[in-house]
Amino acid sequence: MISVDRWSDGSQAYFLTHLHADHTAGLSPTWNRGPLFCSRTTAKLFPFKFPGFRLSLIRIVDVGRWHSLSLVSPASGLQTAVEAMAIDAHHCPGSVMYLFRGEFGYMLYTGDFRWQAASKRAQIGRTMLLNAIKNERLDILYLDNTYCNPSYSFPSRDVAAQQVVDIIASHPEHDIVIGIDTLGKEDLLLYISRVLKIKIWVWPERLQIMHLLGFHDIFTTKTSLTRVRAVPRYSFSIDTLEGLNSMHPTIGIMPSGLPWAAKSVRANKNPFGSSSVCHRKASKGSKVVDTCTNPNVKTVEQYHQYIYSVPYSDHSCFSEILDFVKLLRPVHMKGIVSSSCSYVDPIYYLGHLCRENQPSGRLFWKSASKEGGGRVDGVQTKSTAGISNFAEAERKRRSRRTDILGVRVNRVSLLRRLKRGAKIVENELCGLL
């Protein structure tokens, strides 16, 4: 009945979590397949992203309020009531999670989200979620599993923002270039502007978005007014920084939760233009600068003489995902990121927290086709029997064994050996892919 961040034919209602490109693939100004539900802020930005789009198709879902839809049940063929609630996802302007309830029970689709439990915004979201679900159980959780691995740990955005300010302040004679996307990291830029009492340069299209969001006096397109520039991430590269340094001392800062690697920097002239960089340990040549409030955590890394990486992330790290799943205790769970070079099925680490104690899944290594990786093919509401069939299919899929050189080997056992540091031959690794 319903699709989320999926825009092909076949659904009766379509929901958009936010306007990042990997969630709008398939949308265009001529799209007309049904009503499109989104947050009020996303609706405000929509004409800028898709000029000419039929705005009569857009339906606003206000945060914290149930929105009713009358749809046709695929099980009975009769009209059935479905309700949806938007909850702040703390990811980028306009980003929301969607909680659905109906004949299928309760389902939550997080979209991309950052769940900092100590933040006031997350506490409001927590209260909304618990009040909405009440004493019912959450049947399926579609989870942002971008960093669903214990190796991914980074500080709050407040701490990371101060790290960026510290870097800027420690280079008083340098121009500063910060790589950002067309939407997101606004809070970081506002913090820099407020603490350092400076304006920030942005490119013309970004300035229009800032104005739509209500920021009129902080940003400029005149380079003469500031030494701090926020540039499109795709243009952030070693070549660019080297060219700028030939004219004036310049450093680049890349705010992201991704673990940047010195090896990737040397091998790729534009390592920060995509988020599909695999996790590797920094090589000997990399330098780590400790500006975190915890002296035992070194999080600011300088992999090139002109580039710093700061773990300012708009996705939840593993400990935050863990807290979120513990809070909700869903019956079933599925990751929405299905393709990245360090993809982990959330069941692998968090299956024991599900009400039916789903068995551990498996790790995957796949090539990411674009920033943020692949996405689940939308939410299809199911009857209780359908949910049960989904779980059974998952169990069968995970129980498959791989024939390697004539020996039947369980995939999970291979992965456990790999995690313990055992050497896995190429033939065995192919069995995991």
Tab-separated table of C-alpha atoms in Angstrom:
chain	number	residue	atom	x	y	z
A	1	MET	CA	0.000	0.000	0.000
A	2	ILE	CA	2.785	2.417	0.943
A	3	SER	CA	6.288	3.188	-0.331
A	4	VAL	CA	8.880	5.226	1.527
A	5	ASP	CA	11.728	6.851	-0.430
A	6	ARG	CA	10.818	4.623	-3.392
A	7	TRP	CA	9.176	6.094	-6.482
A	8	SER	CA	8.218	3.299	-8.890
A	9	ASP	CA	4.666	2.253	-9.777
A	10	GLY	CA	2.506	0.044	-7.608
A	11	SER	CA	1.808	1.902	-4.360
A	12	GLN	CA	-1.199	3.914	-3.252
A	13	ALA	CA	0.741	6.483	-1.200
A	14	TYR	CA	4.340	7.666	-1.252
A	15	PHE	CA	6.317	9.050	1.687
A	16	LEU	CA	9.569	11.035	1.514
A	17	THR	CA	11.841	11.179	4.568
A	18	HIS	CA	14.123	13.985	3.327
A	19	LEU	CA	15.538	15.581	0.195
A	20	HIS	CA	18.983	13.987	-0.079
A	21	ALA	CA	19.633	12.628	-3.561
A	22	ASP	CA	19.867	8.958	-2.555
A	23	HIS	CA	16.289	9.168	-1.219
A	24	THR	CA	14.799	10.990	-4.203
A	25	ALA	CA	16.248	8.813	-6.989
A	26	GLY	CA	13.309	8.263	-9.341
A	27	LEU	CA	11.546	11.519	-8.479
A	28	SER	CA	11.339	14.201	-11.181
A	29	PRO	CA	9.244	17.294	-11.944
A	30	THR	CA	6.967	15.086	-14.091
A	31	TRP	CA	6.390	12.386	-11.429
A	32	ASN	CA	2.637	11.887	-10.854
A	33	ARG	CA	2.056	8.406	-9.441
A	34	GLY	CA	0.121	9.399	-6.342
A	35	PRO	CA	0.040	11.643	-3.277
A	36	LEU	CA	3.473	12.421	-1.857
A	37	PHE	CA	3.664	12.856	1.915
A	38	CYS	CA	6.487	14.805	3.543
A	39	SER	CA	7.318	17.191	6.370
A	40	ARG	CA	6.457	20.884	6.224
A	41	THR	CA	10.108	21.936	5.792
A	42	THR	CA	10.645	19.414	2.976
A	43	ALA	CA	7.509	20.739	1.236
A	44	LYS	CA	8.960	24.256	1.489
A	45	LEU	CA	12.219	23.157	-0.158
A	46	PHE	CA	10.544	20.919	-2.752
A	47	PRO	CA	10.004	23.489	-5.550
A	48	PHE	CA	13.700	24.444	-5.394
A	49	LYS	CA	14.756	20.804	-5.745
A	50	PHE	CA	12.095	19.905	-8.346
A	51	PRO	CA	10.957	23.051	-10.199
A	52	GLY	CA	7.727	22.456	-12.070
A	53	PHE	CA	6.590	19.609	-9.797
A	54	ARG	CA	2.805	19.412	-9.360
A	55	LEU	CA	2.514	20.799	-5.843
A	56	SER	CA	-1.096	19.578	-5.643
A	57	LEU	CA	0.348	16.073	-5.118
A	58	ILE	CA	2.146	17.077	-1.908
A	59	ARG	CA	0.566	16.274	1.462
A	60	ILE	CA	2.151	17.689	4.607
A	61	VAL	CA	2.541	15.397	7.634
A	62	ASP	CA	3.092	17.538	10.715
A	63	VAL	CA	5.531	16.206	13.311
A	64	GLY	CA	3.932	14.515	16.313
A	65	ARG	CA	0.389	14.199	14.905
A	66	TRP	CA	-1.367	11.179	13.405
A	67	HIS	CA	-2.355	11.615	9.754
A	68	SER	CA	-5.136	9.318	8.449
A	69	LEU	CA	-5.235	7.679	5.017
A	70	SER	CA	-7.939	5.504	3.502
A	71	LEU	CA	-6.310	2.823	1.357
A	72	VAL	CA	-7.291	-0.493	-0.207
A	73	SER	CA	-6.095	-3.515	1.743
A	74	PRO	CA	-4.122	-5.939	-0.461
A	75	ALA	CA	-5.338	-8.775	1.780
A	76	SER	CA	-9.088	-8.138	1.630
A	77	GLY	CA	-9.523	-5.734	-1.276
A	78	LEU	CA	-11.565	-3.483	1.029
A	79	GLN	CA	-10.967	0.032	2.279
A	80	THR	CA	-8.762	0.119	5.346
A	81	ALA	CA	-7.520	2.924	7.584
A	82	VAL	CA	-3.788	3.584	7.870
A	83	GLU	CA	-2.317	6.269	10.105
A	84	ALA	CA	1.105	7.857	9.821
A	85	MET	CA	3.056	10.065	12.203
A	86	ALA	CA	6.201	12.039	11.373
A	87	ILE	CA	8.934	12.280	14.032
A	88	ASP	CA	12.038	14.458	13.820
A	89	ALA	CA	14.973	12.373	12.511
A	90	HIS	CA	17.649	14.962	13.495
A	91	HIS	CA	19.449	14.318	10.187
A	92	CYS	CA	19.051	17.400	7.985
A	93	PRO	CA	16.401	20.127	7.618
A	94	GLY	CA	12.997	18.530	7.069
A	95	SER	CA	14.133	14.953	7.745
A	96	VAL	CA	11.618	12.761	9.562
A	97	MET	CA	10.970	9.165	10.559
A	98	TYR	CA	7.541	7.682	9.839
A	99	LEU	CA	5.543	5.573	12.273
A	100	PHE	CA	2.697	3.668	10.592
A	101	ARG	CA	-0.186	1.807	12.213
A	102	GLY	CA	-3.043	-0.163	10.711
A	103	GLU	CA	-4.234	-3.730	10.159
A	104	PHE	CA	-0.556	-4.759	9.875
A	105	GLY	CA	0.293	-3.473	13.357
A	106	TYR	CA	2.982	-0.836	13.927
A	107	MET	CA	5.940	-0.114	11.635
A	108	LEU	CA	8.664	2.515	11.985
A	109	TYR	CA	10.857	3.687	9.094
A	110	THR	CA	13.712	5.822	10.416
A	111	GLY	CA	15.111	7.123	7.138
A	112	ASP	CA	18.540	8.601	7.834
A	113	PHE	CA	18.675	9.662	11.475
A	114	ARG	CA	20.926	10.817	14.325
A	115	TRP	CA	19.746	9.685	17.759
A	116	GLN	CA	21.771	11.537	20.399
A	117	ALA	CA	19.800	10.437	23.452
A	118	ALA	CA	21.098	13.305	25.599
A	119	SER	CA	19.939	16.002	23.168
A	120	LYS	CA	16.684	17.846	23.780
A	121	ARG	CA	15.423	17.051	20.268
A	122	ALA	CA	15.956	13.312	20.740
A	123	GLN	CA	14.206	13.410	24.118
A	124	ILE	CA	11.174	15.025	22.477
A	125	GLY	CA	11.245	12.344	19.766
A	126	ARG	CA	11.539	9.605	22.384
A	127	THR	CA	8.446	10.888	24.178
A	128	MET	CA	6.511	11.114	20.884
A	129	LEU	CA	7.430	7.562	19.917
A	130	LEU	CA	6.595	5.994	23.257
A	131	ASN	CA	3.305	7.904	23.544
A	132	ALA	CA	2.334	6.898	19.998
A	133	ILE	CA	3.116	3.203	20.446
A	134	LYS	CA	1.883	3.117	24.079
A	135	ASN	CA	1.464	-0.479	25.190
A	136	GLU	CA	1.508	-1.900	21.655
A	137	ARG	CA	4.528	-3.638	20.165
A	138	LEU	CA	6.526	-2.384	17.186
A	139	ASP	CA	6.140	-5.097	14.549
A	140	ILE	CA	8.874	-3.990	12.128
A	141	LEU	CA	11.672	-1.454	12.452
A	142	TYR	CA	13.267	-0.255	9.204
A	143	LEU	CA	16.551	1.075	10.581
A	144	ASP	CA	19.281	3.438	9.354
A	145	ASN	CA	22.189	0.998	9.665
A	146	THR	CA	24.841	3.251	8.060
A	147	TYR	CA	27.145	2.844	11.086
A	148	CYS	CA	25.706	-0.326	12.600
A	149	ASN	CA	29.048	-1.725	13.706
A	150	PRO	CA	30.769	-1.336	17.123
A	151	SER	CA	33.874	-0.012	15.357
A	152	TYR	CA	31.949	3.163	14.485
A	153	SER	CA	32.124	5.478	17.460
A	154	PHE	CA	32.208	9.257	17.303
A	155	PRO	CA	31.291	12.188	19.537
A	156	SER	CA	28.140	14.277	19.623
A	157	ARG	CA	27.719	16.932	16.970
A	158	ASP	CA	28.280	19.637	19.591
A	159	VAL	CA	31.713	18.218	20.439
A	160	ALA	CA	32.611	17.733	16.782
A	161	ALA	CA	31.513	21.297	15.954
A	162	GLN	CA	33.881	22.611	18.620
A	163	GLN	CA	36.666	20.533	17.072
A	164	VAL	CA	36.053	22.295	13.752
A	165	VAL	CA	36.153	25.684	15.478
A	166	ASP	CA	39.408	24.723	17.209
A	167	ILE	CA	41.019	23.848	13.876
A	168	ILE	CA	39.899	27.130	12.311
A	169	ALA	CA	41.093	29.145	15.315
A	170	SER	CA	44.485	27.424	15.262
A	171	HIS	CA	45.027	28.552	11.630
A	172	PRO	CA	44.413	32.319	11.890
A	173	GLU	CA	46.328	33.134	8.678
A	174	HIS	CA	44.679	30.450	6.540
A	175	ASP	CA	41.605	30.421	4.362
A	176	ILE	CA	39.280	27.582	5.383
A	177	VAL	CA	37.355	25.321	2.991
A	178	ILE	CA	34.630	23.045	4.440
A	179	GLY	CA	33.075	20.295	2.280
A	180	ILE	CA	29.289	19.962	2.620
A	181	ASP	CA	26.278	18.669	0.672
A	182	THR	CA	23.479	20.780	-0.804
A	183	LEU	CA	21.420	20.124	2.337
A	184	GLY	CA	22.678	19.394	5.831
A	185	LYS	CA	25.395	20.626	8.250
A	186	GLU	CA	23.537	23.934	8.738
A	187	ASP	CA	23.882	23.678	12.520
A	188	LEU	CA	27.647	23.269	12.154
A	189	LEU	CA	27.955	26.356	9.966
A	190	LEU	CA	25.760	28.376	12.332
A	191	TYR	CA	27.926	27.313	15.271
A	192	ILE	CA	31.122	28.352	13.486
A	193	SER	CA	29.589	31.707	12.599
A	194	ARG	CA	28.330	32.361	16.131
A	195	VAL	CA	31.502	31.347	17.994
A	196	LEU	CA	33.984	33.013	15.640
A	197	LYS	CA	31.682	35.942	14.833
A	198	ILE	CA	32.165	35.642	11.095
A	199	LYS	CA	30.077	35.224	7.965
A	200	ILE	CA	30.421	32.044	5.895
A	201	TRP	CA	30.690	31.905	2.108
A	202	VAL	CA	28.397	29.473	0.255
A	203	TRP	CA	27.794	28.973	-3.456
A	204	PRO	CA	24.716	30.736	-4.950
A	205	GLU	CA	22.344	27.712	-4.983
A	206	ARG	CA	23.242	26.965	-1.352
A	207	LEU	CA	22.535	30.572	-0.416
A	208	GLN	CA	19.011	30.192	-1.838
A	209	ILE	CA	18.447	27.144	0.370
A	210	MET	CA	19.758	29.042	3.402
A	211	HIS	CA	17.307	31.835	2.698
A	212	LEU	CA	14.423	29.354	2.341
A	213	LEU	CA	15.413	27.967	5.747
A	214	GLY	CA	15.297	31.457	7.246
A	215	PHE	CA	19.035	32.233	7.466
A	216	HIS	CA	19.517	35.641	5.863
A	217	ASP	CA	22.400	37.429	7.578
A	218	ILE	CA	24.998	34.735	8.242
A	219	PHE	CA	25.859	33.530	4.749
A	220	THR	CA	27.315	35.367	1.761
A	221	THR	CA	28.517	34.758	-1.787
A	222	LYS	CA	31.208	37.472	-1.509
A	223	THR	CA	34.602	35.903	-0.824
A	224	SER	CA	36.019	39.238	0.318
A	225	LEU	CA	33.806	39.189	3.442
A	226	THR	CA	35.144	35.993	5.028
A	227	ARG	CA	37.999	33.493	5.061
A	228	VAL	CA	35.665	30.517	5.740
A	229	ARG	CA	33.990	28.903	2.744
A	230	ALA	CA	31.525	26.020	2.605
A	231	VAL	CA	31.942	24.323	-0.791
A	232	PRO	CA	30.154	21.422	-2.501
A	233	ARG	CA	31.615	18.149	-1.309
A	234	TYR	CA	32.179	16.906	-4.857
A	235	SER	CA	34.610	19.801	-5.421
A	236	PHE	CA	36.588	19.065	-2.247
A	237	SER	CA	39.828	17.380	-3.337
A	238	ILE	CA	43.590	17.360	-2.847
A	239	ASP	CA	44.036	18.932	-6.280
A	240	THR	CA	41.729	21.800	-5.297
A	241	LEU	CA	43.516	22.363	-1.979
A	242	GLU	CA	46.948	22.282	-3.638
A	243	GLY	CA	45.781	24.810	-6.213
A	244	LEU	CA	44.403	27.139	-3.535
A	245	ASN	CA	47.632	26.877	-1.532
A	246	SER	CA	49.617	28.052	-4.514
A	247	MET	CA	47.801	31.374	-4.094
A	248	HIS	CA	47.191	31.607	-0.340
A	249	PRO	CA	47.611	29.276	2.697
A	250	THR	CA	44.429	27.183	2.828
A	251	ILE	CA	43.249	24.136	4.769
A	252	GLY	CA	40.270	21.898	4.100
A	253	ILE	CA	37.946	20.376	6.690
A	254	MET	CA	35.680	17.427	5.902
A	255	PRO	CA	32.949	16.944	8.557
A	256	SER	CA	31.740	13.337	8.400
A	257	GLY	CA	31.349	10.227	10.524
A	258	LEU	CA	33.167	8.193	7.872
A	259	PRO	CA	36.611	6.843	8.854
A	260	TRP	CA	38.841	8.512	6.263
A	261	ALA	CA	41.947	6.558	5.358
A	262	ALA	CA	45.414	7.792	4.404
A	263	LYS	CA	45.698	5.022	1.836
A	264	SER	CA	42.472	6.147	0.158
A	265	VAL	CA	43.629	9.752	0.121
A	266	ARG	CA	46.850	8.875	-1.671
A	267	ALA	CA	45.087	6.576	-4.123
A	268	ASN	CA	42.165	8.889	-4.903
A	269	LYS	CA	42.510	12.513	-5.910
A	270	ASN	CA	38.973	13.207	-4.678
A	271	PRO	CA	38.558	10.857	-1.692
A	272	PHE	CA	35.935	13.017	-0.014
A	273	GLY	CA	33.588	13.319	-2.957
A	274	SER	CA	31.817	10.077	-2.085
A	275	SER	CA	30.885	8.371	1.143
A	276	SER	CA	31.697	4.927	-0.238
A	277	VAL	CA	35.188	4.917	1.270
A	278	CYS	CA	35.987	1.636	2.998
A	279	HIS	CA	37.127	1.563	6.613
A	280	ARG	CA	40.890	1.129	6.896
A	281	LYS	CA	43.356	1.907	9.650
A	282	ALA	CA	45.403	5.044	9.143
A	283	SER	CA	48.880	4.372	7.856
A	284	LYS	CA	52.094	5.513	9.484
A	285	GLY	CA	52.118	8.774	7.606
A	286	SER	CA	48.793	9.971	9.019
A	287	LYS	CA	48.679	12.357	11.903
A	288	VAL	CA	46.008	12.412	14.602
A	289	VAL	CA	45.085	15.638	16.374
A	290	ASP	CA	43.277	15.186	19.684
A	291	THR	CA	40.704	17.920	20.293
A	292	CYS	CA	37.950	15.750	21.752
A	293	THR	CA	36.686	16.357	25.273
A	294	ASN	CA	37.625	12.769	26.104
A	295	PRO	CA	41.457	12.659	26.153
A	296	ASN	CA	41.394	8.936	25.359
A	297	VAL	CA	39.514	9.425	22.090
A	298	LYS	CA	41.455	10.741	19.116
A	299	THR	CA	38.956	11.742	16.495
A	300	VAL	CA	40.350	14.583	14.381
A	301	GLU	CA	42.640	13.163	11.729
A	302	GLN	CA	45.015	14.927	9.349
A	303	TYR	CA	45.737	12.608	6.423
A	304	HIS	CA	47.185	15.272	4.189
A	305	GLN	CA	49.048	18.478	4.968
A	306	TYR	CA	46.026	20.479	3.804
A	307	ILE	CA	43.107	18.292	4.946
A	308	TYR	CA	41.511	17.520	8.319
A	309	SER	CA	38.683	15.038	8.854
A	310	VAL	CA	36.324	15.702	11.772
A	311	PRO	CA	33.700	13.125	12.890
A	312	TYR	CA	30.699	15.433	12.590
A	313	SER	CA	28.016	12.958	11.547
A	314	ASP	CA	24.347	13.270	10.651
A	315	HIS	CA	23.931	9.499	11.115
A	316	SER	CA	23.822	7.619	14.426
A	317	CYS	CA	26.943	5.822	15.578
A	318	PHE	CA	26.670	2.266	16.866
A	319	SER	CA	26.065	3.110	20.543
A	320	GLU	CA	23.208	5.430	19.560
A	321	ILE	CA	21.654	2.781	17.301
A	322	LEU	CA	21.970	0.299	20.159
A	323	ASP	CA	20.128	2.644	22.561
A	324	PHE	CA	17.412	3.219	19.967
A	325	VAL	CA	16.761	-0.487	19.372
A	326	LYS	CA	16.814	-1.184	23.127
A	327	LEU	CA	14.159	1.482	23.585
A	328	LEU	CA	11.796	0.081	20.943
A	329	ARG	CA	12.419	-3.702	21.123
A	330	PRO	CA	10.818	-4.403	17.711
A	331	VAL	CA	9.549	-7.836	16.740
A	332	HIS	CA	11.468	-7.710	13.447
A	333	MET	CA	14.129	-5.385	12.087
A	334	LYS	CA	15.595	-4.620	8.665
A	335	GLY	CA	18.347	-2.203	7.616
A	336	ILE	CA	17.513	0.427	5.006
A	337	VAL	CA	21.132	0.671	3.764
A	338	SER	CA	21.552	-2.457	1.694
A	339	SER	CA	24.747	-1.725	-0.217
A	340	SER	CA	27.978	-0.201	1.021
A	341	CYS	CA	31.564	-1.360	1.327
A	342	SER	CA	31.157	-2.007	5.069
A	343	TYR	CA	27.495	-3.022	5.179
A	344	VAL	CA	26.308	-4.901	8.246
A	345	ASP	CA	22.852	-6.417	8.622
A	346	PRO	CA	21.595	-4.886	11.916
A	347	ILE	CA	20.439	-8.334	12.982
A	348	TYR	CA	24.096	-9.370	13.190
A	349	TYR	CA	24.739	-7.250	16.284
A	350	LEU	CA	21.234	-6.334	17.449
A	351	GLY	CA	19.052	-9.346	16.660
A	352	HIS	CA	19.066	-10.424	20.315
A	353	LEU	CA	17.222	-7.210	21.211
A	354	CYS	CA	14.220	-8.084	19.036
A	355	ARG	CA	11.177	-9.499	20.800
A	356	GLU	CA	11.500	-12.737	18.855
A	357	ASN	CA	15.271	-12.749	19.428
A	358	GLN	CA	16.232	-12.892	15.766
A	359	PRO	CA	19.410	-14.910	15.158
A	360	SER	CA	22.609	-13.128	14.202
A	361	GLY	CA	22.810	-12.277	10.534
A	362	ARG	CA	25.893	-11.841	8.404
A	363	LEU	CA	28.251	-9.149	7.229
A	364	PHE	CA	28.400	-8.056	3.615
A	365	TRP	CA	31.005	-6.374	1.491
A	366	LYS	CA	29.491	-4.720	-1.564
A	367	SER	CA	30.321	-1.817	-3.812
A	368	ALA	CA	28.274	1.281	-3.093
A	369	SER	CA	26.725	2.688	-6.250
A	370	LYS	CA	26.245	6.151	-4.763
A	371	GLU	CA	26.513	8.165	-1.596
A	372	GLY	CA	24.735	6.554	1.299
A	373	GLY	CA	24.533	3.145	-0.367
A	374	GLY	CA	21.465	1.338	-1.622
A	375	ARG	CA	18.118	1.646	0.077
A	376	VAL	CA	15.490	-0.888	0.965
A	377	ASP	CA	12.787	-1.095	-1.724
A	378	GLY	CA	10.238	0.821	0.300
A	379	VAL	CA	7.774	-0.194	2.992
A	380	GLN	CA	5.091	-2.639	1.983
A	381	THR	CA	2.533	-3.034	4.737
A	382	LYS	CA	1.839	-6.633	5.645
A	383	SER	CA	-0.655	-8.657	7.593
A	384	THR	CA	0.578	-10.535	10.667
A	385	ALA	CA	0.936	-13.643	8.515
A	386	GLY	CA	3.018	-11.665	6.048
A	387	ILE	CA	5.351	-10.502	8.810
A	388	SER	CA	5.732	-14.083	9.987
A	389	ASN	CA	6.585	-15.221	6.446
A	390	PHE	CA	9.163	-12.428	6.193
A	391	ALA	CA	10.896	-13.654	9.352
A	392	GLU	CA	10.867	-17.270	8.165
A	393	ALA	CA	12.393	-16.287	4.823
A	394	GLU	CA	15.152	-14.390	6.628
A	395	ARG	CA	15.924	-17.437	8.790
A	396	LYS	CA	16.165	-19.673	5.718
A	397	ARG	CA	18.374	-17.174	3.908
A	398	ARG	CA	20.818	-16.982	6.804
A	399	SER	CA	20.917	-20.766	7.216
A	400	ARG	CA	22.301	-21.283	3.704
A	401	ARG	CA	25.742	-22.873	3.619
A	402	THR	CA	28.487	-22.273	1.091
A	403	ASP	CA	30.284	-25.001	-0.838
A	404	ILE	CA	33.996	-24.079	-0.792
A	405	LEU	CA	36.369	-26.520	-2.450
A	406	GLY	CA	33.875	-29.330	-1.818
A	407	VAL	CA	33.446	-28.507	1.892
A	408	ARG	CA	30.138	-27.254	3.291
A	409	VAL	CA	30.917	-24.158	5.387
A	410	ASN	CA	28.540	-21.922	7.307
A	411	ARG	CA	28.954	-18.270	6.253
A	412	VAL	CA	28.620	-16.945	9.788
A	413	SER	CA	31.403	-19.247	10.997
A	414	LEU	CA	33.674	-17.824	8.277
A	415	LEU	CA	32.906	-14.314	9.430
A	416	ARG	CA	33.586	-15.198	13.035
A	417	ARG	CA	36.958	-16.615	12.003
A	418	LEU	CA	37.651	-13.422	10.076
A	419	LYS	CA	36.795	-11.265	13.107
A	420	ARG	CA	39.186	-13.332	15.255
A	421	GLY	CA	41.955	-12.518	12.807
A	422	ALA	CA	42.063	-15.864	10.998
A	423	LYS	CA	43.440	-15.817	7.474
A	424	ILE	CA	40.651	-16.352	4.937
A	425	VAL	CA	41.757	-17.507	1.487
A	426	GLU	CA	40.353	-15.834	-1.601
A	427	ASN	CA	38.080	-18.754	-2.453
A	428	GLU	CA	36.533	-18.611	0.994
A	429	LEU	CA	36.008	-14.845	0.816
A	430	CYS	CA	34.202	-15.236	-2.500
A	431	GLY	CA	31.764	-17.518	-0.714
A	432	LEU	CA	30.748	-14.655	1.533
A	433	LEU	CA	29.900	-12.246	-1.257
